[in-house]
Short mmCIF file of C-alpha atoms in Angstrom, two decimals:
data_model
loop_
_atom_site.label_atom_id
_atom_site.label_comp_id
_atom_site.label_asym_id
_atom_site.label_seq_id
_atom_site.Cartn_x
_atom_site.Cartn_y
_atom_site.Cartn_z
CA MET A 722 -119.94 75.13 -168.10
CA ILE A 723 -122.14 75.06 -171.18
CA SER A 724 -125.25 75.16 -169.01
CA PHE A 725 -124.36 78.66 -167.75
CA LEU A 726 -124.05 79.86 -171.35
CA PHE A 727 -127.41 78.26 -172.16
CA LEU A 728 -128.92 79.95 -169.11
CA LYS A 729 -127.62 83.36 -170.16
CA ARG A 730 -128.87 82.91 -173.73
CA MET A 731 -132.19 81.53 -172.48
CA ILE A 732 -132.90 84.78 -170.66
CA LYS A 733 -131.53 87.04 -173.40
CA ARG A 734 -133.19 85.14 -176.25
CA SER A 735 -136.37 87.17 -175.94
CA TYR A 736 -136.46 89.88 -173.31
CA SER A 737 -140.11 90.61 -174.03
CA THR A 738 -141.14 86.98 -173.45
CA THR A 739 -139.00 86.70 -170.32
CA ILE A 740 -140.44 89.92 -168.88
CA TYR A 741 -143.97 88.82 -169.74
CA PHE A 742 -143.50 85.49 -167.95
CA LEU A 743 -141.86 87.18 -164.95
CA ILE A 744 -144.70 89.67 -164.60
CA ALA A 745 -147.27 86.87 -164.78
CA SER A 746 -145.35 84.83 -162.19
CA ILE A 747 -144.98 87.81 -159.85
CA ILE A 748 -148.72 88.51 -160.14
CA PHE A 749 -149.44 84.92 -159.03
CA LEU A 750 -147.03 85.40 -156.11
CA ILE A 751 -148.71 88.64 -155.07
CA ILE A 752 -152.10 86.90 -155.23
CA ASP A 753 -150.78 84.09 -153.00
CA ILE A 754 -149.31 86.56 -150.52
CA SER A 755 -152.48 88.66 -150.38
CA GLU A 756 -154.51 85.49 -149.92
CA ILE A 757 -152.38 84.45 -146.92
CA VAL A 758 -152.52 87.91 -145.36
CA ARG A 759 -156.27 88.25 -145.89
CA ILE A 760 -157.39 84.76 -144.81
CA LYS A 761 -154.70 84.09 -142.18
CA ILE A 762 -156.05 80.55 -141.57
CA ILE A 763 -154.63 78.20 -144.20
CA LEU A 764 -157.32 75.70 -145.12
CA PRO A 765 -156.53 72.54 -147.17
CA PHE A 766 -157.66 74.05 -150.48
CA ILE A 767 -155.68 77.23 -149.81
CA LEU A 768 -152.54 75.19 -149.09
CA ILE A 769 -152.71 73.54 -152.52
CA SER A 770 -153.45 76.85 -154.24
CA LEU A 771 -150.12 78.15 -152.89
CA LEU A 772 -148.43 75.86 -155.42
CA MET A 773 -149.56 78.19 -158.21
CA SER A 774 -146.88 80.87 -157.96
CA PRO A 775 -143.72 78.75 -157.47
CA SER A 776 -144.93 76.23 -160.08
CA PHE A 777 -145.67 79.01 -162.55
CA PHE A 778 -142.11 80.29 -162.21
CA GLY A 779 -140.83 76.78 -162.99
CA ILE A 780 -143.18 76.32 -165.94
CA MET A 781 -142.05 79.69 -167.28
CA PHE A 782 -138.38 78.70 -167.19
CA SER A 783 -139.15 75.30 -168.75
CA SER A 784 -140.84 77.04 -171.68
CA LEU A 785 -137.82 79.32 -172.16
CA THR A 786 -135.46 76.33 -172.03
CA VAL A 787 -137.35 74.29 -174.61
CA SER A 788 -137.70 77.32 -176.91
CA LEU A 789 -133.92 77.83 -176.74
CA PHE A 790 -133.32 74.15 -177.52
CA ILE A 791 -135.57 74.38 -180.58
CA ASP A 792 -133.81 77.54 -181.81
CA ASP A 793 -130.33 76.09 -181.24
CA ARG A 794 -131.26 72.92 -183.08
CA GLN A 795 -132.66 74.89 -186.00
CA ASN A 796 -129.78 77.37 -186.33
CA GLY A 797 -127.11 74.65 -186.31
CA LEU A 798 -125.60 75.20 -182.86
CA LEU A 799 -126.27 71.62 -181.76
CA GLU A 800 -124.63 70.33 -184.95
CA PHE A 801 -121.59 72.50 -184.16
CA LEU A 802 -121.38 71.20 -180.59
CA ILE A 803 -121.55 67.60 -181.81
CA ALA A 804 -118.83 68.35 -184.37
CA GLU A 805 -116.70 69.67 -181.50
CA GLY A 806 -116.90 66.24 -179.88
CA ILE A 807 -119.55 66.91 -177.24
CA LYS A 808 -121.78 63.88 -176.73
CA PRO A 809 -125.49 64.32 -177.54
CA ARG A 810 -126.41 63.05 -174.08
CA LYS A 811 -124.25 65.76 -172.47
CA ILE A 812 -125.88 68.45 -174.63
CA TYR A 813 -129.31 67.30 -173.47
CA TYR A 814 -128.22 67.25 -169.82
CA GLU A 815 -126.77 70.76 -170.14
CA TYR A 816 -130.16 72.13 -171.19
CA VAL A 817 -131.81 70.39 -168.24
CA LEU A 818 -129.10 71.75 -165.93
CA ALA A 819 -129.57 75.28 -167.31
CA PHE A 820 -133.24 75.00 -166.38
CA LEU A 821 -132.46 73.72 -162.88
CA LEU A 822 -129.87 76.45 -162.26
CA ILE A 823 -132.52 79.16 -162.58
CA SER A 824 -135.67 77.26 -161.61
CA ILE A 825 -134.64 75.68 -158.31
CA PRO A 826 -133.20 78.86 -156.67
CA ILE A 827 -136.28 80.89 -157.62
CA THR A 828 -138.62 78.10 -156.48
CA VAL A 829 -136.77 77.87 -153.15
CA ILE A 830 -137.02 81.65 -152.61
CA VAL A 831 -140.75 81.75 -153.42
CA SER A 832 -141.47 78.66 -151.29
CA VAL A 833 -139.55 80.12 -148.35
CA ILE A 834 -141.49 83.40 -148.63
CA LEU A 835 -144.81 81.52 -148.61
CA GLY A 836 -143.64 79.22 -145.82
CA LEU A 837 -142.62 82.13 -143.62
CA LEU A 838 -145.94 83.86 -144.22
CA VAL A 839 -147.96 80.80 -143.21
CA ARG A 840 -145.50 80.22 -140.34
CA ASN A 841 -145.28 76.52 -141.05
CA LEU A 842 -141.98 74.84 -141.98
CA TYR A 843 -143.73 71.63 -143.07
CA TYR A 844 -146.00 73.52 -145.46
CA MET A 845 -142.95 75.24 -146.91
CA ILE A 846 -141.26 71.87 -147.55
CA LEU A 847 -144.42 70.50 -149.19
CA ILE A 848 -144.74 73.54 -151.46
CA LEU A 849 -141.05 73.30 -152.37
CA ILE A 850 -141.10 69.57 -153.22
CA ASP A 851 -144.29 69.75 -155.25
CA SER A 852 -143.45 72.89 -157.20
CA ILE A 853 -139.96 71.62 -158.14
CA GLY A 854 -141.43 68.28 -159.21
CA ILE A 855 -144.22 69.85 -161.29
CA SER A 856 -141.87 72.18 -163.18
CA TRP A 857 -138.99 69.66 -163.56
CA VAL A 858 -141.18 66.86 -164.92
CA ILE A 859 -142.04 69.11 -167.87
CA ILE A 860 -138.50 69.40 -169.20
CA PRO A 861 -137.58 65.79 -170.21
CA PRO A 862 -140.71 65.08 -172.32
CA SER A 863 -140.65 68.59 -173.82
CA LEU A 864 -137.02 68.29 -174.93
CA TYR A 865 -137.57 64.72 -176.13
CA LEU A 866 -140.60 65.63 -178.25
CA SER A 867 -138.66 68.51 -179.77
CA TYR A 868 -135.72 66.15 -180.37
CA LEU A 869 -137.99 63.68 -182.23
CA GLN A 870 -139.44 66.33 -184.54
CA LYS A 871 -137.90 66.44 -187.99
CA THR A 872 -139.08 70.01 -188.42
CA ALA A 873 -138.00 72.10 -185.44
CA GLY A 874 -140.62 74.22 -183.80
CA SER A 875 -143.75 72.29 -184.72
CA SER A 876 -146.92 72.75 -182.68
CA ARG A 877 -146.20 69.63 -180.59
CA SER A 878 -143.25 71.18 -178.80
CA PRO A 879 -145.14 72.77 -175.86
CA LEU A 880 -146.86 69.51 -174.87
CA GLY A 881 -144.73 69.25 -171.74
CA THR A 882 -145.99 72.65 -170.63
CA TYR A 883 -149.56 71.44 -170.97
CA ILE A 884 -148.63 68.43 -168.85
CA GLY A 885 -147.32 70.75 -166.15
CA PHE A 886 -150.49 72.85 -166.08
CA THR A 887 -152.62 69.69 -166.10
CA ILE A 888 -150.79 68.34 -163.04
CA LEU A 889 -151.04 71.71 -161.31
CA LEU A 890 -154.77 72.09 -161.98
CA SER A 891 -155.32 68.48 -160.86
CA TYR A 892 -153.75 69.43 -157.54
CA VAL A 893 -156.06 72.42 -157.21
CA TYR A 894 -159.11 70.34 -158.12
CA SER A 895 -158.19 67.67 -155.59
CA GLY A 896 -158.25 70.34 -152.91
CA THR A 897 -161.98 70.75 -153.50
CA ILE A 898 -162.54 67.01 -152.97
CA ILE A 899 -160.25 66.27 -150.04
CA LYS A 900 -161.50 68.29 -147.10
CA SER A 901 -159.13 67.22 -144.32
CA ALA A 902 -155.83 68.99 -143.75
CA ILE A 903 -154.08 65.65 -143.13
CA GLY A 904 -155.41 64.28 -146.43
CA ILE A 905 -154.15 67.31 -148.34
CA GLN A 906 -150.76 67.12 -146.65
CA ASN A 907 -150.41 63.42 -147.44
CA LEU A 908 -151.42 64.04 -151.04
CA MET A 909 -148.86 66.80 -151.43
CA LEU A 910 -146.14 64.77 -149.71
CA TYR A 911 -146.52 61.47 -151.56
CA ALA A 912 -147.59 62.89 -154.92
CA GLY A 913 -144.84 65.52 -154.76
CA ILE A 914 -142.12 62.97 -154.01
CA THR A 915 -143.46 60.66 -156.73
CA ILE A 916 -143.52 63.40 -159.38
CA LEU A 917 -140.02 64.55 -158.39
CA LEU A 918 -138.66 60.99 -158.66
CA ILE A 919 -140.36 60.58 -162.05
CA ALA A 920 -138.75 63.82 -163.22
CA ILE A 921 -135.29 62.62 -162.17
CA LEU A 922 -135.84 59.19 -163.72
CA LEU A 923 -137.12 60.66 -167.00
CA THR A 924 -134.13 63.01 -167.14
CA ILE A 925 -131.66 60.12 -166.80
CA VAL A 926 -133.45 57.62 -169.04
CA ILE A 927 -134.18 60.06 -171.89
CA GLY A 928 -130.56 61.19 -171.80
CA TYR A 929 -129.45 57.70 -172.81
CA THR A 930 -131.80 57.72 -175.82
CA ILE A 931 -130.43 60.92 -177.39
CA LYS A 932 -128.54 60.18 -180.62
CA SER A 933 -126.50 62.61 -182.68
CA GLU A 934 -128.15 61.69 -186.00
CA LYS A 935 -131.59 62.65 -184.68
CA LEU A 936 -130.40 65.68 -182.75
CA ILE A 937 -129.49 67.32 -186.04
CA PRO A 938 -132.66 68.22 -188.03
#
């Protein structure tokens, strides 16, 4: 599958950037783990803050995926794939799939670790749904904005990443407003499912708008 090749190239594209992102993500995970061990009682605000580490892993992989897409578009690889008869929509979906192949397993592992530490299966499910949704919803608009740019690699390309951090910080801020555990859980459940559905819908809809003449800069 092309997505596996994209995934391999995504990681190898810049080892320094990949290592930097991984170190930052692991630091967030260590902070979350130390917070759980130190506090032991998971308050509503703390529950939302546990989204930081799994979401950061997803945001990291989304950034690597979009950067690879921009490079491949600029160096003529996408033009070659189209010339080989691969549909533009399929190319777009393969980049999304490459992201999901690395992002979802890592997010599941991190969410399970946090869920086991807090000893609450429901919390683990909430963290998993929300973190996957936050990181996945970044990819479709990021790829689409890069696809629309005539000059590959313009400053608008990371907008999707900003969206992801905005959603994540909005979650954290809401934890300071909503004081009840039930309120936080409902927020994470319904908002997480909504964001995940939006991500899936955006992925499908944007795929049908990708045209070969615009995919080639």
